[in-house]
mmCIF file of C-alpha atoms in Angstrom:
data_model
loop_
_atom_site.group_PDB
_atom_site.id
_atom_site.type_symbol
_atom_site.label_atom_id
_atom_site.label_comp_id
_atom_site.label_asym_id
_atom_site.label_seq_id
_atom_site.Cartn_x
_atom_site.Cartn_y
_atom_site.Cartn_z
ATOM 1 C CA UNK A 1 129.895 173.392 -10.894
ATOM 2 C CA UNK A 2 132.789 173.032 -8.585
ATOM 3 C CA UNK A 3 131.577 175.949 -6.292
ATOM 4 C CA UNK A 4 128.011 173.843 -6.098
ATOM 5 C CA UNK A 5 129.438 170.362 -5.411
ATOM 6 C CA UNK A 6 131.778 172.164 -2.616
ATOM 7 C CA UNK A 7 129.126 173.687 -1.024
ATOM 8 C CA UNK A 8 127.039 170.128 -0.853
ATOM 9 C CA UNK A 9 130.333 168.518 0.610
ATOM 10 C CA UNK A 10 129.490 171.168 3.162
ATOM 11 C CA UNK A 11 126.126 169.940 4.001
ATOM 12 C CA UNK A 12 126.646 166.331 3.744
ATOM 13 C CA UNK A 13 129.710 166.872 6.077
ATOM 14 C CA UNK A 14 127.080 168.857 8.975
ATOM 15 C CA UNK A 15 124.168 165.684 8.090
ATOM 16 C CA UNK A 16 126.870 163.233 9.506
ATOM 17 C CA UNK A 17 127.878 165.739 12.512
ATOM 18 C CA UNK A 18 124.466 166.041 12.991
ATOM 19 C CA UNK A 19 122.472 163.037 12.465
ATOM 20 C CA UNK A 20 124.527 160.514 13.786
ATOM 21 C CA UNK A 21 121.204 158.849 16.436
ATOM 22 C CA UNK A 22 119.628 158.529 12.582
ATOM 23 C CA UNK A 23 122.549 156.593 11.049
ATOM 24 C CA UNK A 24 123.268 154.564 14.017
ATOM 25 C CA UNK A 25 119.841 153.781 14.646
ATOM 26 C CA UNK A 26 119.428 152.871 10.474
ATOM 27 C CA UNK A 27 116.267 155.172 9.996
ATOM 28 C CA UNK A 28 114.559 155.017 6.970
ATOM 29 C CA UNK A 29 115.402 156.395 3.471
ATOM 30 C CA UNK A 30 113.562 159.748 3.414
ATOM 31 C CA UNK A 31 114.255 160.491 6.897
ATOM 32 C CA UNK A 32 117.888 160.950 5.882
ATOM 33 C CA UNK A 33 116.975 162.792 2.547
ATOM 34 C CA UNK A 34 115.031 165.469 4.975
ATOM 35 C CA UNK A 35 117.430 165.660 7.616
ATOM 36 C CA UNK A 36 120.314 166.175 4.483
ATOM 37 C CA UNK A 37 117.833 168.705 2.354
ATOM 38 C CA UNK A 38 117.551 170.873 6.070
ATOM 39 C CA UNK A 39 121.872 171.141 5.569
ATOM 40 C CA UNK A 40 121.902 171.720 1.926
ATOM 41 C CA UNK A 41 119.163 174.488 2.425
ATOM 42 C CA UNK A 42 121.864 176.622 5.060
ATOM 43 C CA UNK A 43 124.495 176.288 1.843
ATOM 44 C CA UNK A 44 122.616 177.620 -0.824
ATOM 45 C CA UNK A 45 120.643 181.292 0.117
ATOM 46 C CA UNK A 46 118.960 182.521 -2.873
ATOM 47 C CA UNK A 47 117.369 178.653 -3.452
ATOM 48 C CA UNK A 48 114.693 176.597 -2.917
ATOM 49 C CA UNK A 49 115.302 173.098 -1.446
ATOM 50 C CA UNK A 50 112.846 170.995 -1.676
ATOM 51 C CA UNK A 51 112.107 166.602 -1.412
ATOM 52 C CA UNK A 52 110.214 164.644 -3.396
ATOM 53 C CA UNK A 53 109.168 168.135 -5.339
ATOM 54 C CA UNK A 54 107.255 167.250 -8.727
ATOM 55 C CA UNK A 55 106.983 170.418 -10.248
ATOM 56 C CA UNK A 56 108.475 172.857 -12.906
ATOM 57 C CA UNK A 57 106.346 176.233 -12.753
ATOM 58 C CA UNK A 58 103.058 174.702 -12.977
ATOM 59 C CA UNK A 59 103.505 171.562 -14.587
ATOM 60 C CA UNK A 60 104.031 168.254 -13.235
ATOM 61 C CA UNK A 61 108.038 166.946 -13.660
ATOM 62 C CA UNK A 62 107.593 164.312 -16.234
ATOM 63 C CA UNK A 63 109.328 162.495 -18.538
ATOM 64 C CA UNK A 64 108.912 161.861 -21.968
ATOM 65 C CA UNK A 65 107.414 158.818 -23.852
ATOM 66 C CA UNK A 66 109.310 156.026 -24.306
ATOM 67 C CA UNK A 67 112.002 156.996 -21.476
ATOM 68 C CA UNK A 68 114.123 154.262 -19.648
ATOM 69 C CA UNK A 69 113.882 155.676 -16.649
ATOM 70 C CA UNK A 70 110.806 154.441 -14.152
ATOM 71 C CA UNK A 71 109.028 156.656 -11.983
ATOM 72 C CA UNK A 72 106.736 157.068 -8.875
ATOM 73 C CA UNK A 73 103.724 157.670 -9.741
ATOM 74 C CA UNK A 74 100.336 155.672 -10.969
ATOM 75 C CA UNK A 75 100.679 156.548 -14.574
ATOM 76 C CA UNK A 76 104.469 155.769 -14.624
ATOM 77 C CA UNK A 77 105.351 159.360 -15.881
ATOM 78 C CA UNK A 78 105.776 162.035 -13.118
ATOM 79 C CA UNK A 79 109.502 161.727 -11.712
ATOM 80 C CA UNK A 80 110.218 162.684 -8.101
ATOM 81 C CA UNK A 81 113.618 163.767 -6.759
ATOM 82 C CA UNK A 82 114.736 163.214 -3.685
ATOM 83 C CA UNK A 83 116.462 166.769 -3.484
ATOM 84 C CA UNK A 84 116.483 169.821 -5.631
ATOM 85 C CA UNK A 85 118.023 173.047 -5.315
ATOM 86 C CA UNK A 86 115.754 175.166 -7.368
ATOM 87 C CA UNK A 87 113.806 178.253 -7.831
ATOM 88 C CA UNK A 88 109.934 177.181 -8.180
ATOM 89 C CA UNK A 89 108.638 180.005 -10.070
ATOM 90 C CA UNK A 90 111.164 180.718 -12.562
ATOM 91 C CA UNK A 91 111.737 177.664 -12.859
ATOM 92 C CA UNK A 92 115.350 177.570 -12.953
ATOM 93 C CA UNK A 93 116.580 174.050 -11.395
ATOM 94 C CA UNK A 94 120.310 173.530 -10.362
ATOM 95 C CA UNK A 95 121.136 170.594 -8.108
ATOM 96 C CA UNK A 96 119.365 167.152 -8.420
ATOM 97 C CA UNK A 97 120.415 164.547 -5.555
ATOM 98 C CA UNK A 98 119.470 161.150 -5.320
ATOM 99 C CA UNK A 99 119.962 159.384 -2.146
ATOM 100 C CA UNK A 100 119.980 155.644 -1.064
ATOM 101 C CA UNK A 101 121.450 153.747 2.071
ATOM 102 C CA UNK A 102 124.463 151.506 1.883
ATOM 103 C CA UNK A 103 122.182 149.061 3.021
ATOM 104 C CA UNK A 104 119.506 149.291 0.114
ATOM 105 C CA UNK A 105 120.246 145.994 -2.133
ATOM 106 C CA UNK A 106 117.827 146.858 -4.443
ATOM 107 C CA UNK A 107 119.980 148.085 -7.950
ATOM 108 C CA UNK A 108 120.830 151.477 -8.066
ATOM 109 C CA UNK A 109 119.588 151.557 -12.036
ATOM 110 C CA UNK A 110 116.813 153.490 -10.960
ATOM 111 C CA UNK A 111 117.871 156.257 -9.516
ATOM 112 C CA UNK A 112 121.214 156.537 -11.810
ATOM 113 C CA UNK A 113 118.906 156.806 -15.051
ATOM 114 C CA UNK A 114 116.574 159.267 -12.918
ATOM 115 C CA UNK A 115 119.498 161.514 -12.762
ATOM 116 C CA UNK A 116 120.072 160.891 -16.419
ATOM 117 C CA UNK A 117 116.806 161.776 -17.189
ATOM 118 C CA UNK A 118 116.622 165.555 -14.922
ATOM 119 C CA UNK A 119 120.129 166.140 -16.119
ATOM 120 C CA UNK A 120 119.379 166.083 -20.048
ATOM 121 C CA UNK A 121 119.588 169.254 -21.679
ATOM 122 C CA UNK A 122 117.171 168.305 -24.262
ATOM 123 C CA UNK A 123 114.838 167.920 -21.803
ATOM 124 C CA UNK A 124 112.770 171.373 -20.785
ATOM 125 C CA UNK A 125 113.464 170.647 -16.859
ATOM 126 C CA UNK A 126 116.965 169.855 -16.788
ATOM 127 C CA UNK A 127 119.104 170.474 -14.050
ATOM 128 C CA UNK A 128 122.371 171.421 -14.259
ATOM 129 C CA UNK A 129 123.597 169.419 -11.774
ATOM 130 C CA UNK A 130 122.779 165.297 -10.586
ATOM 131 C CA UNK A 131 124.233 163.831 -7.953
ATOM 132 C CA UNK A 132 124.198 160.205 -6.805
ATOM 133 C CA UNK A 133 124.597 159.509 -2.757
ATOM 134 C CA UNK A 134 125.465 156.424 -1.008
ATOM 135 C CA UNK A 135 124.900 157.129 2.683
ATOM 136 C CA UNK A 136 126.760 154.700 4.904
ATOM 137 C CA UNK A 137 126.168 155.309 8.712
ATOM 138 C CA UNK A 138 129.887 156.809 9.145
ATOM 139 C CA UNK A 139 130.803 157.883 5.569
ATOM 140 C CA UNK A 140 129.562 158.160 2.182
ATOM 141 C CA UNK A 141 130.107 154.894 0.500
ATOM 142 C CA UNK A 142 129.614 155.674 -3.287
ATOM 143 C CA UNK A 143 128.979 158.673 -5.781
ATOM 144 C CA UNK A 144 128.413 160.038 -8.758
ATOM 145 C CA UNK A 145 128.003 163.152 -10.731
ATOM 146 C CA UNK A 146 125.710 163.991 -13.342
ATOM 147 C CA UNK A 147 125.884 166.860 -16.263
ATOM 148 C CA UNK A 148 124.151 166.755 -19.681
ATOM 149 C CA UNK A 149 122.651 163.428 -19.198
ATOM 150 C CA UNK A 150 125.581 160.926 -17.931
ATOM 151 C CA UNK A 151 127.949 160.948 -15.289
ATOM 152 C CA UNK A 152 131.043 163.590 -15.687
ATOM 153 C CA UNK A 153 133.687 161.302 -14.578
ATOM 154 C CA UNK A 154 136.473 164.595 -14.007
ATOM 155 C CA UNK A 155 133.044 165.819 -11.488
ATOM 156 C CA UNK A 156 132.375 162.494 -10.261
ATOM 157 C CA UNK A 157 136.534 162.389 -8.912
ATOM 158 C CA UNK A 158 136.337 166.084 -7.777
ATOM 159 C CA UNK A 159 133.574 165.386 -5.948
ATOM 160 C CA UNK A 160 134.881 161.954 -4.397
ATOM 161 C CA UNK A 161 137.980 163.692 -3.422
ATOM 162 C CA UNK A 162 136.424 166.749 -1.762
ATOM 163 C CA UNK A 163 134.580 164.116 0.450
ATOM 164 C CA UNK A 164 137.513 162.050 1.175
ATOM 165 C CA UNK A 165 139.621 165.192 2.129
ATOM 166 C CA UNK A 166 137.135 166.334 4.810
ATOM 167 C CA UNK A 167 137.305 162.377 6.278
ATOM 168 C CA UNK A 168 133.333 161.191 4.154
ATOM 169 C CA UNK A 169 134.367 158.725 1.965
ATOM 170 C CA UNK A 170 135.782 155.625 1.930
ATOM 171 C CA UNK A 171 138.849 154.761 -0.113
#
């Protein structure tokens, strides 16, 4: 998981190279979550990276009765991630990222039990993988990682670290 998390410290470290009129100029939400899924698509050949993608095979991505976690949808069940590294027909999902600006003060319950929810392994559509992006307009300004349904706190700190080594997160 390591090898993954390193290679989206890659593409979140060519986003902020790259899209720095967008972070300056405080575009929207899911302009940033393209613009990031167009890096993480250059680290990982052999996957599908996709936004907002509601799918697993042919079904719709949903979540079981009685869940926590709120979705976006009219019936309140279909769940839509901002980012997924995938393979659509297998289905085989590995990397779940959930983005938000440093400047969203909404509470960031709903996209932390989102993450809960794709990363459960008792779930048929887990994902190995969940991460949790703050996007400040210079840095990163929070994360977390998610494997087996909660955060992996040993991840969570590799994963802080690799950003603050390459100069992406605050201390």
């Amino acid at each position: 998981m390591q090898t993954e998390l390193h290679k989206l410290v890659g593409a979140i470290r060519e986003f902020y190279a790259r899209e720095v009129h967008l972070l300056e100029k405080d575009c929207g939400e899911r302009t940033l979550t393209h613009r990031l899924a167009v890096q993480v698509e250059k680290h990982f050949p052999g996957w599908e990276v996709d936004c907002d993608y509601n799918r697993l095979g042919e079904r719709t991505l949903r979540l079981p009765r009685g869940s926590i976690v709120s979705t976006d949808d009219e019936i309140g069940k279909s769940v839509f991630p901002d980012i997924v590294v995938h393979q659509r027909e297998i289905p085989n999902n590995l990397l779940a990222i959930e983005v938000r600006k440093a400047t969203n003060h909404q509470p960031p319950e709903h996209d932390q039990h989102k993450l809960r929810g794709l990363t459960d392994p008792h779930l048929w559509f887990a994902y190995r993988i969940g991460v949790f992006l703050t996007l400040g307009k210079k840095h990163v300004t929070a994360t977390e990682v998610y494997v087996g349904g909660a955060i992996d706190v040993g991840l969570s700190g590799f994963f802080a670290q690799q950003l603050k080594d390459v100069g992406l997160e605050a201390s």
